């Protein structure tokens, strides 16, 4: 493996750490845009959706890591019930937030559902960043 291949490998392996940073940067920008375009109710729903999406992404990362550790029989092992509980808690949290927002303001549900797509925006920003870096540095 050449030096440039190891540099590219270390760059691309950092994608999972960069995506949450993009998500954190996008959430307030898009919330403000939603407020200006659609009003405060939808913007509030969007902000709640972004928060749930961020937590969902973080918890999903932890669940996948725990499952991988369990499959490879590494030294650090988590209980199966804890892994399943966190996995199911994500869906309960999304349903509870949707119900709470829908009971207060049905229009805010549109913002909530749009906010749940925050990881897609983070991944798109990461892809654009990787393309830029590949062209600029030749990775």
mmCIF file with all atom_site columns, C-alpha atoms in Angstrom:
data_model
loop_
_atom_site.group_PDB
_atom_site.id
_atom_site.type_symbol
_atom_site.label_atom_id
_atom_site.label_alt_id
_atom_site.label_comp_id
_atom_site.label_asym_id
_atom_site.label_entity_id
_atom_site.label_seq_id
_atom_site.pdbx_PDB_ins_code
_atom_site.Cartn_x
_atom_site.Cartn_y
_atom_site.Cartn_z
_atom_site.occupancy
_atom_site.B_iso_or_equiv
_atom_site.pdbx_formal_charge
_atom_site.auth_seq_id
_atom_site.auth_comp_id
_atom_site.auth_asym_id
_atom_site.auth_atom_id
_atom_site.pdbx_PDB_model_num
ATOM 1   C CA . UNK A 1 1   ? 0.000   0.000   0.000  1.00 0.00 ? 1   UNK A CA 1
ATOM 2   C CA . UNK A 1 2   ? 1.508   3.313   -1.034 1.00 0.00 ? 2   UNK A CA 1
ATOM 3   C CA . UNK A 1 3   ? 1.593   6.467   1.055  1.00 0.00 ? 3   UNK A CA 1
ATOM 4   C CA . UNK A 1 4   ? -1.153  8.112   -1.018 1.00 0.00 ? 4   UNK A CA 1
ATOM 5   C CA . UNK A 1 5   ? -3.379  5.048   -0.586 1.00 0.00 ? 5   UNK A CA 1
ATOM 6   C CA . UNK A 1 6   ? -2.977  5.177   3.191  1.00 0.00 ? 6   UNK A CA 1
ATOM 7   C CA . UNK A 1 7   ? -3.720  8.915   3.171  1.00 0.00 ? 7   UNK A CA 1
ATOM 8   C CA . UNK A 1 8   ? -6.869  8.332   1.154  1.00 0.00 ? 8   UNK A CA 1
ATOM 9   C CA . UNK A 1 9   ? -7.893  5.484   3.442  1.00 0.00 ? 9   UNK A CA 1
ATOM 10  C CA . UNK A 1 10  ? -7.494  7.625   6.561  1.00 0.00 ? 10  UNK A CA 1
ATOM 11  C CA . UNK A 1 11  ? -9.422  10.475  4.899  1.00 0.00 ? 11  UNK A CA 1
ATOM 12  C CA . UNK A 1 12  ? -12.358 8.303   3.853  1.00 0.00 ? 12  UNK A CA 1
ATOM 13  C CA . UNK A 1 13  ? -12.464 6.472   7.174  1.00 0.00 ? 13  UNK A CA 1
ATOM 14  C CA . UNK A 1 14  ? -13.240 9.807   8.857  1.00 0.00 ? 14  UNK A CA 1
ATOM 15  C CA . UNK A 1 15  ? -16.548 10.170  6.988  1.00 0.00 ? 15  UNK A CA 1
ATOM 16  C CA . UNK A 1 16  ? -18.615 8.746   9.834  1.00 0.00 ? 16  UNK A CA 1
ATOM 17  C CA . UNK A 1 17  ? -17.143 11.332  12.190 1.00 0.00 ? 17  UNK A CA 1
ATOM 18  C CA . UNK A 1 18  ? -17.740 14.214  9.750  1.00 0.00 ? 18  UNK A CA 1
ATOM 19  C CA . UNK A 1 19  ? -21.372 13.487  8.889  1.00 0.00 ? 19  UNK A CA 1
ATOM 20  C CA . UNK A 1 20  ? -22.725 14.522  12.345 1.00 0.00 ? 20  UNK A CA 1
ATOM 21  C CA . UNK A 1 21  ? -20.792 17.786  12.045 1.00 0.00 ? 21  UNK A CA 1
ATOM 22  C CA . UNK A 1 22  ? -22.495 18.490  8.730  1.00 0.00 ? 22  UNK A CA 1
ATOM 23  C CA . UNK A 1 23  ? -25.836 17.626  10.319 1.00 0.00 ? 23  UNK A CA 1
ATOM 24  C CA . UNK A 1 24  ? -25.221 20.052  13.184 1.00 0.00 ? 24  UNK A CA 1
ATOM 25  C CA . UNK A 1 25  ? -24.322 22.798  10.709 1.00 0.00 ? 25  UNK A CA 1
ATOM 26  C CA . UNK A 1 26  ? -27.314 22.137  8.442  1.00 0.00 ? 26  UNK A CA 1
ATOM 27  C CA . UNK A 1 27  ? -29.988 21.929  11.154 1.00 0.00 ? 27  UNK A CA 1
ATOM 28  C CA . UNK A 1 28  ? -30.029 25.611  12.233 1.00 0.00 ? 28  UNK A CA 1
ATOM 29  C CA . UNK A 1 29  ? -29.552 26.884  8.684  1.00 0.00 ? 29  UNK A CA 1
ATOM 30  C CA . UNK A 1 30  ? -32.453 24.859  7.335  1.00 0.00 ? 30  UNK A CA 1
ATOM 31  C CA . UNK A 1 31  ? -34.616 25.640  10.377 1.00 0.00 ? 31  UNK A CA 1
ATOM 32  C CA . UNK A 1 32  ? -34.169 29.362  9.779  1.00 0.00 ? 32  UNK A CA 1
ATOM 33  C CA . UNK A 1 33  ? -34.959 28.858  6.090  1.00 0.00 ? 33  UNK A CA 1
ATOM 34  C CA . UNK A 1 34  ? -38.115 26.918  7.010  1.00 0.00 ? 34  UNK A CA 1
ATOM 35  C CA . UNK A 1 35  ? -39.127 29.685  9.435  1.00 0.00 ? 35  UNK A CA 1
ATOM 36  C CA . UNK A 1 36  ? -38.696 32.377  6.822  1.00 0.00 ? 36  UNK A CA 1
ATOM 37  C CA . UNK A 1 37  ? -40.485 30.405  4.110  1.00 0.00 ? 37  UNK A CA 1
ATOM 38  C CA . UNK A 1 38  ? -43.231 28.490  5.967  1.00 0.00 ? 38  UNK A CA 1
ATOM 39  C CA . UNK A 1 39  ? -43.632 30.079  9.413  1.00 0.00 ? 39  UNK A CA 1
ATOM 40  C CA . UNK A 1 40  ? -42.726 29.220  12.963 1.00 0.00 ? 40  UNK A CA 1
ATOM 41  C CA . UNK A 1 41  ? -44.963 26.150  13.353 1.00 0.00 ? 41  UNK A CA 1
ATOM 42  C CA . UNK A 1 42  ? -43.402 24.217  10.529 1.00 0.00 ? 42  UNK A CA 1
ATOM 43  C CA . UNK A 1 43  ? -39.954 25.470  11.543 1.00 0.00 ? 43  UNK A CA 1
ATOM 44  C CA . UNK A 1 44  ? -40.530 24.176  15.073 1.00 0.00 ? 44  UNK A CA 1
ATOM 45  C CA . UNK A 1 45  ? -41.607 20.807  13.695 1.00 0.00 ? 45  UNK A CA 1
ATOM 46  C CA . UNK A 1 46  ? -38.551 20.805  11.450 1.00 0.00 ? 46  UNK A CA 1
ATOM 47  C CA . UNK A 1 47  ? -36.255 21.544  14.402 1.00 0.00 ? 47  UNK A CA 1
ATOM 48  C CA . UNK A 1 48  ? -37.816 18.677  16.371 1.00 0.00 ? 48  UNK A CA 1
ATOM 49  C CA . UNK A 1 49  ? -37.382 16.389  13.372 1.00 0.00 ? 49  UNK A CA 1
ATOM 50  C CA . UNK A 1 50  ? -33.736 17.422  13.090 1.00 0.00 ? 50  UNK A CA 1
ATOM 51  C CA . UNK A 1 51  ? -33.133 16.689  16.771 1.00 0.00 ? 51  UNK A CA 1
ATOM 52  C CA . UNK A 1 52  ? -34.769 13.271  16.479 1.00 0.00 ? 52  UNK A CA 1
ATOM 53  C CA . UNK A 1 53  ? -32.845 12.517  13.282 1.00 0.00 ? 53  UNK A CA 1
ATOM 54  C CA . UNK A 1 54  ? -29.545 13.449  14.922 1.00 0.00 ? 54  UNK A CA 1
ATOM 55  C CA . UNK A 1 55  ? -30.261 11.248  17.945 1.00 0.00 ? 55  UNK A CA 1
ATOM 56  C CA . UNK A 1 56  ? -31.452 8.485   15.653 1.00 0.00 ? 56  UNK A CA 1
ATOM 57  C CA . UNK A 1 57  ? -28.230 8.660   13.621 1.00 0.00 ? 57  UNK A CA 1
ATOM 58  C CA . UNK A 1 58  ? -26.091 8.626   16.769 1.00 0.00 ? 58  UNK A CA 1
ATOM 59  C CA . UNK A 1 59  ? -27.972 5.718   18.306 1.00 0.00 ? 59  UNK A CA 1
ATOM 60  C CA . UNK A 1 60  ? -27.959 3.763   15.056 1.00 0.00 ? 60  UNK A CA 1
ATOM 61  C CA . UNK A 1 61  ? -24.192 4.206   14.860 1.00 0.00 ? 61  UNK A CA 1
ATOM 62  C CA . UNK A 1 62  ? -23.864 2.857   18.391 1.00 0.00 ? 62  UNK A CA 1
ATOM 63  C CA . UNK A 1 63  ? -26.199 -0.091  17.700 1.00 0.00 ? 63  UNK A CA 1
ATOM 64  C CA . UNK A 1 64  ? -24.284 -1.083  14.566 1.00 0.00 ? 64  UNK A CA 1
ATOM 65  C CA . UNK A 1 65  ? -20.989 -0.788  16.446 1.00 0.00 ? 65  UNK A CA 1
ATOM 66  C CA . UNK A 1 66  ? -22.341 -2.925  19.292 1.00 0.00 ? 66  UNK A CA 1
ATOM 67  C CA . UNK A 1 67  ? -23.620 -5.545  16.866 1.00 0.00 ? 67  UNK A CA 1
ATOM 68  C CA . UNK A 1 68  ? -20.258 -5.605  15.089 1.00 0.00 ? 68  UNK A CA 1
ATOM 69  C CA . UNK A 1 69  ? -18.456 -5.988  18.416 1.00 0.00 ? 69  UNK A CA 1
ATOM 70  C CA . UNK A 1 70  ? -20.813 -8.775  19.360 1.00 0.00 ? 70  UNK A CA 1
ATOM 71  C CA . UNK A 1 71  ? -20.334 -10.532 16.016 1.00 0.00 ? 71  UNK A CA 1
ATOM 72  C CA . UNK A 1 72  ? -16.542 -10.312 16.190 1.00 0.00 ? 72  UNK A CA 1
ATOM 73  C CA . UNK A 1 73  ? -16.475 -11.363 19.844 1.00 0.00 ? 73  UNK A CA 1
ATOM 74  C CA . UNK A 1 74  ? -14.412 -8.349  20.895 1.00 0.00 ? 74  UNK A CA 1
ATOM 75  C CA . UNK A 1 75  ? -13.529 -7.689  24.521 1.00 0.00 ? 75  UNK A CA 1
ATOM 76  C CA . UNK A 1 76  ? -16.167 -4.981  24.983 1.00 0.00 ? 76  UNK A CA 1
ATOM 77  C CA . UNK A 1 77  ? -19.590 -6.626  24.887 1.00 0.00 ? 77  UNK A CA 1
ATOM 78  C CA . UNK A 1 78  ? -22.987 -5.116  25.483 1.00 0.00 ? 78  UNK A CA 1
ATOM 79  C CA . UNK A 1 79  ? -26.082 -7.020  26.459 1.00 0.00 ? 79  UNK A CA 1
ATOM 80  C CA . UNK A 1 80  ? -28.398 -8.103  23.677 1.00 0.00 ? 80  UNK A CA 1
ATOM 81  C CA . UNK A 1 81  ? -31.418 -6.675  25.465 1.00 0.00 ? 81  UNK A CA 1
ATOM 82  C CA . UNK A 1 82  ? -29.733 -3.254  25.709 1.00 0.00 ? 82  UNK A CA 1
ATOM 83  C CA . UNK A 1 83  ? -28.974 -3.260  22.010 1.00 0.00 ? 83  UNK A CA 1
ATOM 84  C CA . UNK A 1 84  ? -32.540 -4.213  21.088 1.00 0.00 ? 84  UNK A CA 1
ATOM 85  C CA . UNK A 1 85  ? -33.977 -1.685  23.561 1.00 0.00 ? 85  UNK A CA 1
ATOM 86  C CA . UNK A 1 86  ? -31.994 1.196   22.039 1.00 0.00 ? 86  UNK A CA 1
ATOM 87  C CA . UNK A 1 87  ? -32.948 0.039   18.561 1.00 0.00 ? 87  UNK A CA 1
ATOM 88  C CA . UNK A 1 88  ? -36.676 0.036   19.384 1.00 0.00 ? 88  UNK A CA 1
ATOM 89  C CA . UNK A 1 89  ? -36.471 3.230   21.451 1.00 0.00 ? 89  UNK A CA 1
ATOM 90  C CA . UNK A 1 90  ? -35.566 5.151   18.298 1.00 0.00 ? 90  UNK A CA 1
ATOM 91  C CA . UNK A 1 91  ? -38.893 4.292   16.652 1.00 0.00 ? 91  UNK A CA 1
ATOM 92  C CA . UNK A 1 92  ? -40.883 4.957   19.816 1.00 0.00 ? 92  UNK A CA 1
ATOM 93  C CA . UNK A 1 93  ? -39.282 8.388   20.119 1.00 0.00 ? 93  UNK A CA 1
ATOM 94  C CA . UNK A 1 94  ? -40.180 9.262   16.517 1.00 0.00 ? 94  UNK A CA 1
ATOM 95  C CA . UNK A 1 95  ? -43.776 8.095   16.991 1.00 0.00 ? 95  UNK A CA 1
ATOM 96  C CA . UNK A 1 96  ? -44.184 9.968   20.295 1.00 0.00 ? 96  UNK A CA 1
ATOM 97  C CA . UNK A 1 97  ? -42.826 13.191  18.797 1.00 0.00 ? 97  UNK A CA 1
ATOM 98  C CA . UNK A 1 98  ? -45.074 12.876  15.753 1.00 0.00 ? 98  UNK A CA 1
ATOM 99  C CA . UNK A 1 99  ? -48.111 12.323  17.975 1.00 0.00 ? 99  UNK A CA 1
ATOM 100 C CA . UNK A 1 100 ? -47.252 15.238  20.277 1.00 0.00 ? 100 UNK A CA 1
ATOM 101 C CA . UNK A 1 101 ? -46.653 17.602  17.406 1.00 0.00 ? 101 UNK A CA 1
ATOM 102 C CA . UNK A 1 102 ? -49.743 16.419  15.522 1.00 0.00 ? 102 UNK A CA 1
ATOM 103 C CA . UNK A 1 103 ? -51.959 16.954  18.577 1.00 0.00 ? 103 UNK A CA 1
ATOM 104 C CA . UNK A 1 104 ? -50.650 20.537  19.003 1.00 0.00 ? 104 UNK A CA 1
ATOM 105 C CA . UNK A 1 105 ? -50.344 21.646  15.384 1.00 0.00 ? 105 UNK A CA 1
ATOM 106 C CA . UNK A 1 106 ? -51.110 19.317  12.471 1.00 0.00 ? 106 UNK A CA 1
ATOM 107 C CA . UNK A 1 107 ? -49.186 21.586  10.076 1.00 0.00 ? 107 UNK A CA 1
ATOM 108 C CA . UNK A 1 108 ? -45.989 21.033  12.086 1.00 0.00 ? 108 UNK A CA 1
ATOM 109 C CA . UNK A 1 109 ? -45.992 17.348  11.189 1.00 0.00 ? 109 UNK A CA 1
ATOM 110 C CA . UNK A 1 110 ? -44.821 18.279  7.684  1.00 0.00 ? 110 UNK A CA 1
ATOM 111 C CA . UNK A 1 111 ? -41.837 20.028  9.221  1.00 0.00 ? 111 UNK A CA 1
ATOM 112 C CA . UNK A 1 112 ? -41.170 17.052  11.499 1.00 0.00 ? 112 UNK A CA 1
ATOM 113 C CA . UNK A 1 113 ? -41.099 14.635  8.594  1.00 0.00 ? 113 UNK A CA 1
ATOM 114 C CA . UNK A 1 114 ? -38.852 16.955  6.599  1.00 0.00 ? 114 UNK A CA 1
ATOM 115 C CA . UNK A 1 115 ? -36.491 17.264  9.569  1.00 0.00 ? 115 UNK A CA 1
ATOM 116 C CA . UNK A 1 116 ? -36.166 13.490  9.778  1.00 0.00 ? 116 UNK A CA 1
ATOM 117 C CA . UNK A 1 117 ? -34.289 13.671  6.467  1.00 0.00 ? 117 UNK A CA 1
ATOM 118 C CA . UNK A 1 118 ? -31.408 15.602  8.067  1.00 0.00 ? 118 UNK A CA 1
ATOM 119 C CA . UNK A 1 119 ? -28.987 12.638  7.760  1.00 0.00 ? 119 UNK A CA 1
ATOM 120 C CA . UNK A 1 120 ? -29.574 12.650  4.000  1.00 0.00 ? 120 UNK A CA 1
ATOM 121 C CA . UNK A 1 121 ? -28.379 16.255  3.891  1.00 0.00 ? 121 UNK A CA 1
ATOM 122 C CA . UNK A 1 122 ? -25.375 15.399  6.057  1.00 0.00 ? 122 UNK A CA 1
ATOM 123 C CA . UNK A 1 123 ? -24.445 12.487  3.810  1.00 0.00 ? 123 UNK A CA 1
ATOM 124 C CA . UNK A 1 124 ? -24.871 14.660  0.696  1.00 0.00 ? 124 UNK A CA 1
ATOM 125 C CA . UNK A 1 125 ? -22.565 17.297  2.194  1.00 0.00 ? 125 UNK A CA 1
ATOM 126 C CA . UNK A 1 126 ? -20.026 14.592  3.008  1.00 0.00 ? 126 UNK A CA 1
ATOM 127 C CA . UNK A 1 127 ? -20.198 13.277  -0.560 1.00 0.00 ? 127 UNK A CA 1
ATOM 128 C CA . UNK A 1 128 ? -19.677 16.779  -1.961 1.00 0.00 ? 128 UNK A CA 1
ATOM 129 C CA . UNK A 1 129 ? -16.762 17.315  0.431  1.00 0.00 ? 129 UNK A CA 1
ATOM 130 C CA . UNK A 1 130 ? -15.153 14.032  -0.606 1.00 0.00 ? 130 UNK A CA 1
ATOM 131 C CA . UNK A 1 131 ? -15.516 14.896  -4.291 1.00 0.00 ? 131 UNK A CA 1
ATOM 132 C CA . UNK A 1 132 ? -13.972 18.313  -3.676 1.00 0.00 ? 132 UNK A CA 1
ATOM 133 C CA . UNK A 1 133 ? -11.079 16.865  -1.699 1.00 0.00 ? 133 UNK A CA 1
ATOM 134 C CA . UNK A 1 134 ? -10.496 14.143  -4.302 1.00 0.00 ? 134 UNK A CA 1
ATOM 135 C CA . UNK A 1 135 ? -10.292 16.719  -7.067 1.00 0.00 ? 135 UNK A CA 1
ATOM 136 C CA . UNK A 1 136 ? -8.275  19.245  -5.082 1.00 0.00 ? 136 UNK A CA 1
ATOM 137 C CA . UNK A 1 137 ? -5.766  16.834  -3.512 1.00 0.00 ? 137 UNK A CA 1
ATOM 138 C CA . UNK A 1 138 ? -6.007  13.914  -5.881 1.00 0.00 ? 138 UNK A CA 1
ATOM 139 C CA . UNK A 1 139 ? -7.054  11.429  -3.189 1.00 0.00 ? 139 UNK A CA 1
#
